[in-house]
């Protein structure tokens, strides 16, 4: 009887050990599945989507915001950001880029590298032309509607000297010298394709229709009105 009890006890312990091993195996399986889920995200694809977002944002974005934008887990986004930083900084085997992915104020954003700041500033400054003065706009309007027209004719219409204004318009590429008058030698001016581009039209036929310009005060007034109309288009 004692032998039976001993056998029964041993069998029970063996069963418990078997159950415990099964439980441990199940836990290990769950952990492995979790690790598989974590690595299932394509970091390369996440990085590609992050670049698209980072190119257009104006303020630094947190990892949480970026994760929401690209629809990926925060850990995957963090890993992708680190990969992009290494790529742009040349640590991934490629060249150092002219821009960098920098963390500022708890968020990430693309920035020009500090050593290239002066280069970019000069370029941006050169791309922002000064606005035309009202006098230049009025002169441009007269030339646009009366071309070909000489400088003296424009001056007569505006009742002011237009020499400096015409030089400005020539320098800006908005008007050009068409031809010289055969009798007087006076240069006749007309507008260029650059003006059409600034105004967003294909030909001078698309200019707003106005009453024919008249001599005297009415003509000057008409030119002023056209200048106001051209103002917004030329400044675009």
mmCIF file with all atom_site columns, C-alpha atoms in Angstrom, residues 13-139:
data_model
loop_
_atom_site.group_PDB
_atom_site.id
_atom_site.type_symbol
_atom_site.label_atom_id
_atom_site.label_alt_id
_atom_site.label_comp_id
_atom_site.label_asym_id
_atom_site.label_entity_id
_atom_site.label_seq_id
_atom_site.pdbx_PDB_ins_code
_atom_site.Cartn_x
_atom_site.Cartn_y
_atom_site.Cartn_z
_atom_site.occupancy
_atom_site.B_iso_or_equiv
_atom_site.pdbx_formal_charge
_atom_site.auth_seq_id
_atom_site.auth_comp_id
_atom_site.auth_asym_id
_atom_site.auth_atom_id
_atom_site.pdbx_PDB_model_num
ATOM 1   C CA . UNK A 1 13  ? 4.458  15.347  -9.552  1.00 0.00 ? 13  UNK A CA 1
ATOM 2   C CA . UNK A 1 14  ? 5.340  14.252  -13.062 1.00 0.00 ? 14  UNK A CA 1
ATOM 3   C CA . UNK A 1 15  ? 2.026  15.550  -14.334 1.00 0.00 ? 15  UNK A CA 1
ATOM 4   C CA . UNK A 1 16  ? 2.513  18.883  -12.604 1.00 0.00 ? 16  UNK A CA 1
ATOM 5   C CA . UNK A 1 17  ? 5.963  19.183  -14.122 1.00 0.00 ? 17  UNK A CA 1
ATOM 6   C CA . UNK A 1 18  ? 4.521  18.463  -17.540 1.00 0.00 ? 18  UNK A CA 1
ATOM 7   C CA . UNK A 1 19  ? 1.839  21.145  -17.130 1.00 0.00 ? 19  UNK A CA 1
ATOM 8   C CA . UNK A 1 20  ? 4.429  23.643  -15.918 1.00 0.00 ? 20  UNK A CA 1
ATOM 9   C CA . UNK A 1 21  ? 6.642  22.975  -18.899 1.00 0.00 ? 21  UNK A CA 1
ATOM 10  C CA . UNK A 1 22  ? 3.671  23.435  -21.196 1.00 0.00 ? 22  UNK A CA 1
ATOM 11  C CA . UNK A 1 23  ? 2.867  26.765  -19.609 1.00 0.00 ? 23  UNK A CA 1
ATOM 12  C CA . UNK A 1 24  ? 6.464  27.903  -19.937 1.00 0.00 ? 24  UNK A CA 1
ATOM 13  C CA . UNK A 1 25  ? 6.455  26.857  -23.573 1.00 0.00 ? 25  UNK A CA 1
ATOM 14  C CA . UNK A 1 26  ? 3.263  28.809  -24.183 1.00 0.00 ? 26  UNK A CA 1
ATOM 15  C CA . UNK A 1 27  ? 4.780  31.913  -22.594 1.00 0.00 ? 27  UNK A CA 1
ATOM 16  C CA . UNK A 1 28  ? 7.861  31.619  -24.761 1.00 0.00 ? 28  UNK A CA 1
ATOM 17  C CA . UNK A 1 29  ? 5.664  31.218  -27.815 1.00 0.00 ? 29  UNK A CA 1
ATOM 18  C CA . UNK A 1 30  ? 3.708  34.383  -26.982 1.00 0.00 ? 30  UNK A CA 1
ATOM 19  C CA . UNK A 1 31  ? 6.940  36.329  -26.514 1.00 0.00 ? 31  UNK A CA 1
ATOM 20  C CA . UNK A 1 32  ? 8.251  35.127  -29.845 1.00 0.00 ? 32  UNK A CA 1
ATOM 21  C CA . UNK A 1 33  ? 4.989  36.124  -31.526 1.00 0.00 ? 33  UNK A CA 1
ATOM 22  C CA . UNK A 1 34  ? 5.226  39.585  -29.998 1.00 0.00 ? 34  UNK A CA 1
ATOM 23  C CA . UNK A 1 35  ? 8.781  39.978  -31.270 1.00 0.00 ? 35  UNK A CA 1
ATOM 24  C CA . UNK A 1 36  ? 7.652  38.859  -34.710 1.00 0.00 ? 36  UNK A CA 1
ATOM 25  C CA . UNK A 1 37  ? 4.886  41.460  -34.692 1.00 0.00 ? 37  UNK A CA 1
ATOM 26  C CA . UNK A 1 38  ? 7.381  44.166  -33.735 1.00 0.00 ? 38  UNK A CA 1
ATOM 27  C CA . UNK A 1 39  ? 9.666  43.297  -36.635 1.00 0.00 ? 39  UNK A CA 1
ATOM 28  C CA . UNK A 1 40  ? 6.840  42.859  -39.120 1.00 0.00 ? 40  UNK A CA 1
ATOM 29  C CA . UNK A 1 41  ? 6.790  46.604  -39.923 1.00 0.00 ? 41  UNK A CA 1
ATOM 30  C CA . UNK A 1 42  ? 8.799  47.511  -43.044 1.00 0.00 ? 42  UNK A CA 1
ATOM 31  C CA . UNK A 1 43  ? 11.155 50.181  -41.711 1.00 0.00 ? 43  UNK A CA 1
ATOM 32  C CA . UNK A 1 44  ? 12.237 51.137  -45.234 1.00 0.00 ? 44  UNK A CA 1
ATOM 33  C CA . UNK A 1 45  ? 8.654  51.899  -46.227 1.00 0.00 ? 45  UNK A CA 1
ATOM 34  C CA . UNK A 1 46  ? 8.092  53.846  -43.005 1.00 0.00 ? 46  UNK A CA 1
ATOM 35  C CA . UNK A 1 47  ? 11.221 55.911  -43.702 1.00 0.00 ? 47  UNK A CA 1
ATOM 36  C CA . UNK A 1 48  ? 10.000 56.645  -47.224 1.00 0.00 ? 48  UNK A CA 1
ATOM 37  C CA . UNK A 1 49  ? 6.655  57.880  -45.950 1.00 0.00 ? 49  UNK A CA 1
ATOM 38  C CA . UNK A 1 50  ? 8.349  59.909  -43.237 1.00 0.00 ? 50  UNK A CA 1
ATOM 39  C CA . UNK A 1 51  ? 10.455 61.716  -45.842 1.00 0.00 ? 51  UNK A CA 1
ATOM 40  C CA . UNK A 1 52  ? 7.319  62.748  -47.721 1.00 0.00 ? 52  UNK A CA 1
ATOM 41  C CA . UNK A 1 53  ? 5.823  64.245  -44.543 1.00 0.00 ? 53  UNK A CA 1
ATOM 42  C CA . UNK A 1 54  ? 9.063  65.871  -43.392 1.00 0.00 ? 54  UNK A CA 1
ATOM 43  C CA . UNK A 1 55  ? 9.458  67.630  -46.734 1.00 0.00 ? 55  UNK A CA 1
ATOM 44  C CA . UNK A 1 56  ? 6.293  69.664  -46.244 1.00 0.00 ? 56  UNK A CA 1
ATOM 45  C CA . UNK A 1 57  ? 6.073  70.335  -42.493 1.00 0.00 ? 57  UNK A CA 1
ATOM 46  C CA . UNK A 1 58  ? 6.990  73.822  -41.291 1.00 0.00 ? 58  UNK A CA 1
ATOM 47  C CA . UNK A 1 59  ? 7.285  72.986  -37.589 1.00 0.00 ? 59  UNK A CA 1
ATOM 48  C CA . UNK A 1 60  ? 9.155  70.164  -35.798 1.00 0.00 ? 60  UNK A CA 1
ATOM 49  C CA . UNK A 1 61  ? 6.967  67.076  -35.390 1.00 0.00 ? 61  UNK A CA 1
ATOM 50  C CA . UNK A 1 62  ? 7.050  64.688  -32.427 1.00 0.00 ? 62  UNK A CA 1
ATOM 51  C CA . UNK A 1 63  ? 7.476  60.949  -32.940 1.00 0.00 ? 63  UNK A CA 1
ATOM 52  C CA . UNK A 1 64  ? 3.856  60.465  -31.931 1.00 0.00 ? 64  UNK A CA 1
ATOM 53  C CA . UNK A 1 65  ? 2.667  62.976  -34.548 1.00 0.00 ? 65  UNK A CA 1
ATOM 54  C CA . UNK A 1 66  ? 4.837  61.388  -37.211 1.00 0.00 ? 66  UNK A CA 1
ATOM 55  C CA . UNK A 1 67  ? 3.601  57.922  -36.260 1.00 0.00 ? 67  UNK A CA 1
ATOM 56  C CA . UNK A 1 68  ? 0.002  59.084  -36.643 1.00 0.00 ? 68  UNK A CA 1
ATOM 57  C CA . UNK A 1 69  ? 0.813  60.719  -39.991 1.00 0.00 ? 69  UNK A CA 1
ATOM 58  C CA . UNK A 1 70  ? 2.392  57.629  -41.535 1.00 0.00 ? 70  UNK A CA 1
ATOM 59  C CA . UNK A 1 71  ? 0.221  55.055  -39.761 1.00 0.00 ? 71  UNK A CA 1
ATOM 60  C CA . UNK A 1 72  ? 3.061  53.163  -38.078 1.00 0.00 ? 72  UNK A CA 1
ATOM 61  C CA . UNK A 1 73  ? 3.959  52.254  -34.468 1.00 0.00 ? 73  UNK A CA 1
ATOM 62  C CA . UNK A 1 74  ? 6.097  54.766  -32.580 1.00 0.00 ? 74  UNK A CA 1
ATOM 63  C CA . UNK A 1 75  ? 9.013  52.275  -32.134 1.00 0.00 ? 75  UNK A CA 1
ATOM 64  C CA . UNK A 1 76  ? 9.103  51.695  -35.892 1.00 0.00 ? 76  UNK A CA 1
ATOM 65  C CA . UNK A 1 77  ? 9.035  55.448  -36.542 1.00 0.00 ? 77  UNK A CA 1
ATOM 66  C CA . UNK A 1 78  ? 11.849 56.001  -34.047 1.00 0.00 ? 78  UNK A CA 1
ATOM 67  C CA . UNK A 1 79  ? 13.914 53.344  -35.805 1.00 0.00 ? 79  UNK A CA 1
ATOM 68  C CA . UNK A 1 80  ? 13.178 54.871  -39.217 1.00 0.00 ? 80  UNK A CA 1
ATOM 69  C CA . UNK A 1 81  ? 14.098 58.373  -38.003 1.00 0.00 ? 81  UNK A CA 1
ATOM 70  C CA . UNK A 1 82  ? 17.422 57.095  -36.689 1.00 0.00 ? 82  UNK A CA 1
ATOM 71  C CA . UNK A 1 83  ? 18.074 55.409  -40.039 1.00 0.00 ? 83  UNK A CA 1
ATOM 72  C CA . UNK A 1 84  ? 17.321 58.652  -41.908 1.00 0.00 ? 84  UNK A CA 1
ATOM 73  C CA . UNK A 1 85  ? 19.619 60.647  -39.632 1.00 0.00 ? 85  UNK A CA 1
ATOM 74  C CA . UNK A 1 86  ? 22.457 58.190  -40.294 1.00 0.00 ? 86  UNK A CA 1
ATOM 75  C CA . UNK A 1 87  ? 21.731 58.291  -44.034 1.00 0.00 ? 87  UNK A CA 1
ATOM 76  C CA . UNK A 1 88  ? 21.730 62.089  -44.278 1.00 0.00 ? 88  UNK A CA 1
ATOM 77  C CA . UNK A 1 89  ? 24.857 62.384  -42.096 1.00 0.00 ? 89  UNK A CA 1
ATOM 78  C CA . UNK A 1 90  ? 26.782 59.948  -44.281 1.00 0.00 ? 90  UNK A CA 1
ATOM 79  C CA . UNK A 1 91  ? 27.050 57.226  -41.673 1.00 0.00 ? 91  UNK A CA 1
ATOM 80  C CA . UNK A 1 92  ? 25.200 54.704  -43.845 1.00 0.00 ? 92  UNK A CA 1
ATOM 81  C CA . UNK A 1 93  ? 27.924 54.574  -46.483 1.00 0.00 ? 93  UNK A CA 1
ATOM 82  C CA . UNK A 1 94  ? 26.628 57.414  -48.674 1.00 0.00 ? 94  UNK A CA 1
ATOM 83  C CA . UNK A 1 95  ? 27.626 61.096  -48.925 1.00 0.00 ? 95  UNK A CA 1
ATOM 84  C CA . UNK A 1 96  ? 26.738 63.746  -46.354 1.00 0.00 ? 96  UNK A CA 1
ATOM 85  C CA . UNK A 1 97  ? 23.596 65.486  -47.636 1.00 0.00 ? 97  UNK A CA 1
ATOM 86  C CA . UNK A 1 98  ? 23.106 69.238  -47.885 1.00 0.00 ? 98  UNK A CA 1
ATOM 87  C CA . UNK A 1 99  ? 20.307 68.948  -45.354 1.00 0.00 ? 99  UNK A CA 1
ATOM 88  C CA . UNK A 1 100 ? 19.901 67.156  -42.045 1.00 0.00 ? 100 UNK A CA 1
ATOM 89  C CA . UNK A 1 101 ? 17.137 65.679  -39.925 1.00 0.00 ? 101 UNK A CA 1
ATOM 90  C CA . UNK A 1 102 ? 17.413 67.470  -36.599 1.00 0.00 ? 102 UNK A CA 1
ATOM 91  C CA . UNK A 1 103 ? 15.517 67.156  -33.318 1.00 0.00 ? 103 UNK A CA 1
ATOM 92  C CA . UNK A 1 104 ? 14.486 70.582  -32.031 1.00 0.00 ? 104 UNK A CA 1
ATOM 93  C CA . UNK A 1 105 ? 12.131 71.249  -29.138 1.00 0.00 ? 105 UNK A CA 1
ATOM 94  C CA . UNK A 1 106 ? 11.082 67.624  -28.880 1.00 0.00 ? 106 UNK A CA 1
ATOM 95  C CA . UNK A 1 107 ? 10.224 67.339  -32.575 1.00 0.00 ? 107 UNK A CA 1
ATOM 96  C CA . UNK A 1 108 ? 11.912 66.407  -35.842 1.00 0.00 ? 108 UNK A CA 1
ATOM 97  C CA . UNK A 1 109 ? 12.274 68.545  -38.965 1.00 0.00 ? 109 UNK A CA 1
ATOM 98  C CA . UNK A 1 110 ? 14.538 68.850  -42.023 1.00 0.00 ? 110 UNK A CA 1
ATOM 99  C CA . UNK A 1 111 ? 17.019 71.732  -41.907 1.00 0.00 ? 111 UNK A CA 1
ATOM 100 C CA . UNK A 1 112 ? 19.696 73.082  -44.224 1.00 0.00 ? 112 UNK A CA 1
ATOM 101 C CA . UNK A 1 113 ? 23.151 72.262  -42.902 1.00 0.00 ? 113 UNK A CA 1
ATOM 102 C CA . UNK A 1 114 ? 24.693 75.177  -41.049 1.00 0.00 ? 114 UNK A CA 1
ATOM 103 C CA . UNK A 1 115 ? 27.654 75.497  -43.405 1.00 0.00 ? 115 UNK A CA 1
ATOM 104 C CA . UNK A 1 116 ? 25.252 76.044  -46.335 1.00 0.00 ? 116 UNK A CA 1
ATOM 105 C CA . UNK A 1 117 ? 23.070 78.709  -44.674 1.00 0.00 ? 117 UNK A CA 1
ATOM 106 C CA . UNK A 1 118 ? 24.782 81.607  -46.483 1.00 0.00 ? 118 UNK A CA 1
ATOM 107 C CA . UNK A 1 119 ? 24.417 79.907  -49.853 1.00 0.00 ? 119 UNK A CA 1
ATOM 108 C CA . UNK A 1 120 ? 20.695 79.350  -49.377 1.00 0.00 ? 120 UNK A CA 1
ATOM 109 C CA . UNK A 1 121 ? 20.150 82.886  -48.039 1.00 0.00 ? 121 UNK A CA 1
ATOM 110 C CA . UNK A 1 122 ? 21.769 84.405  -51.120 1.00 0.00 ? 122 UNK A CA 1
ATOM 111 C CA . UNK A 1 123 ? 19.695 82.229  -53.420 1.00 0.00 ? 123 UNK A CA 1
ATOM 112 C CA . UNK A 1 124 ? 16.406 83.017  -51.687 1.00 0.00 ? 124 UNK A CA 1
ATOM 113 C CA . UNK A 1 125 ? 17.220 86.723  -51.658 1.00 0.00 ? 125 UNK A CA 1
ATOM 114 C CA . UNK A 1 126 ? 17.881 86.664  -55.385 1.00 0.00 ? 126 UNK A CA 1
ATOM 115 C CA . UNK A 1 127 ? 14.539 84.957  -56.042 1.00 0.00 ? 127 UNK A CA 1
ATOM 116 C CA . UNK A 1 128 ? 12.505 87.716  -54.369 1.00 0.00 ? 128 UNK A CA 1
ATOM 117 C CA . UNK A 1 129 ? 12.412 90.627  -56.838 1.00 0.00 ? 129 UNK A CA 1
ATOM 118 C CA . UNK A 1 130 ? 11.494 94.079  -55.587 1.00 0.00 ? 130 UNK A CA 1
ATOM 119 C CA . UNK A 1 131 ? 7.954  95.234  -56.209 1.00 0.00 ? 131 UNK A CA 1
ATOM 120 C CA . UNK A 1 132 ? 7.384  97.661  -59.046 1.00 0.00 ? 132 UNK A CA 1
ATOM 121 C CA . UNK A 1 133 ? 6.545  101.209 -58.066 1.00 0.00 ? 133 UNK A CA 1
ATOM 122 C CA . UNK A 1 134 ? 3.207  102.735 -59.014 1.00 0.00 ? 134 UNK A CA 1
ATOM 123 C CA . UNK A 1 135 ? 4.979  104.854 -61.633 1.00 0.00 ? 135 UNK A CA 1
ATOM 124 C CA . UNK A 1 136 ? 6.534  101.751 -63.176 1.00 0.00 ? 136 UNK A CA 1
ATOM 125 C CA . UNK A 1 137 ? 3.185  99.950  -63.225 1.00 0.00 ? 137 UNK A CA 1
ATOM 126 C CA . UNK A 1 138 ? 1.489  102.882 -64.917 1.00 0.00 ? 138 UNK A CA 1
ATOM 127 C CA . UNK A 1 139 ? 4.247  103.116 -67.523 1.00 0.00 ? 139 UNK A CA 1
#
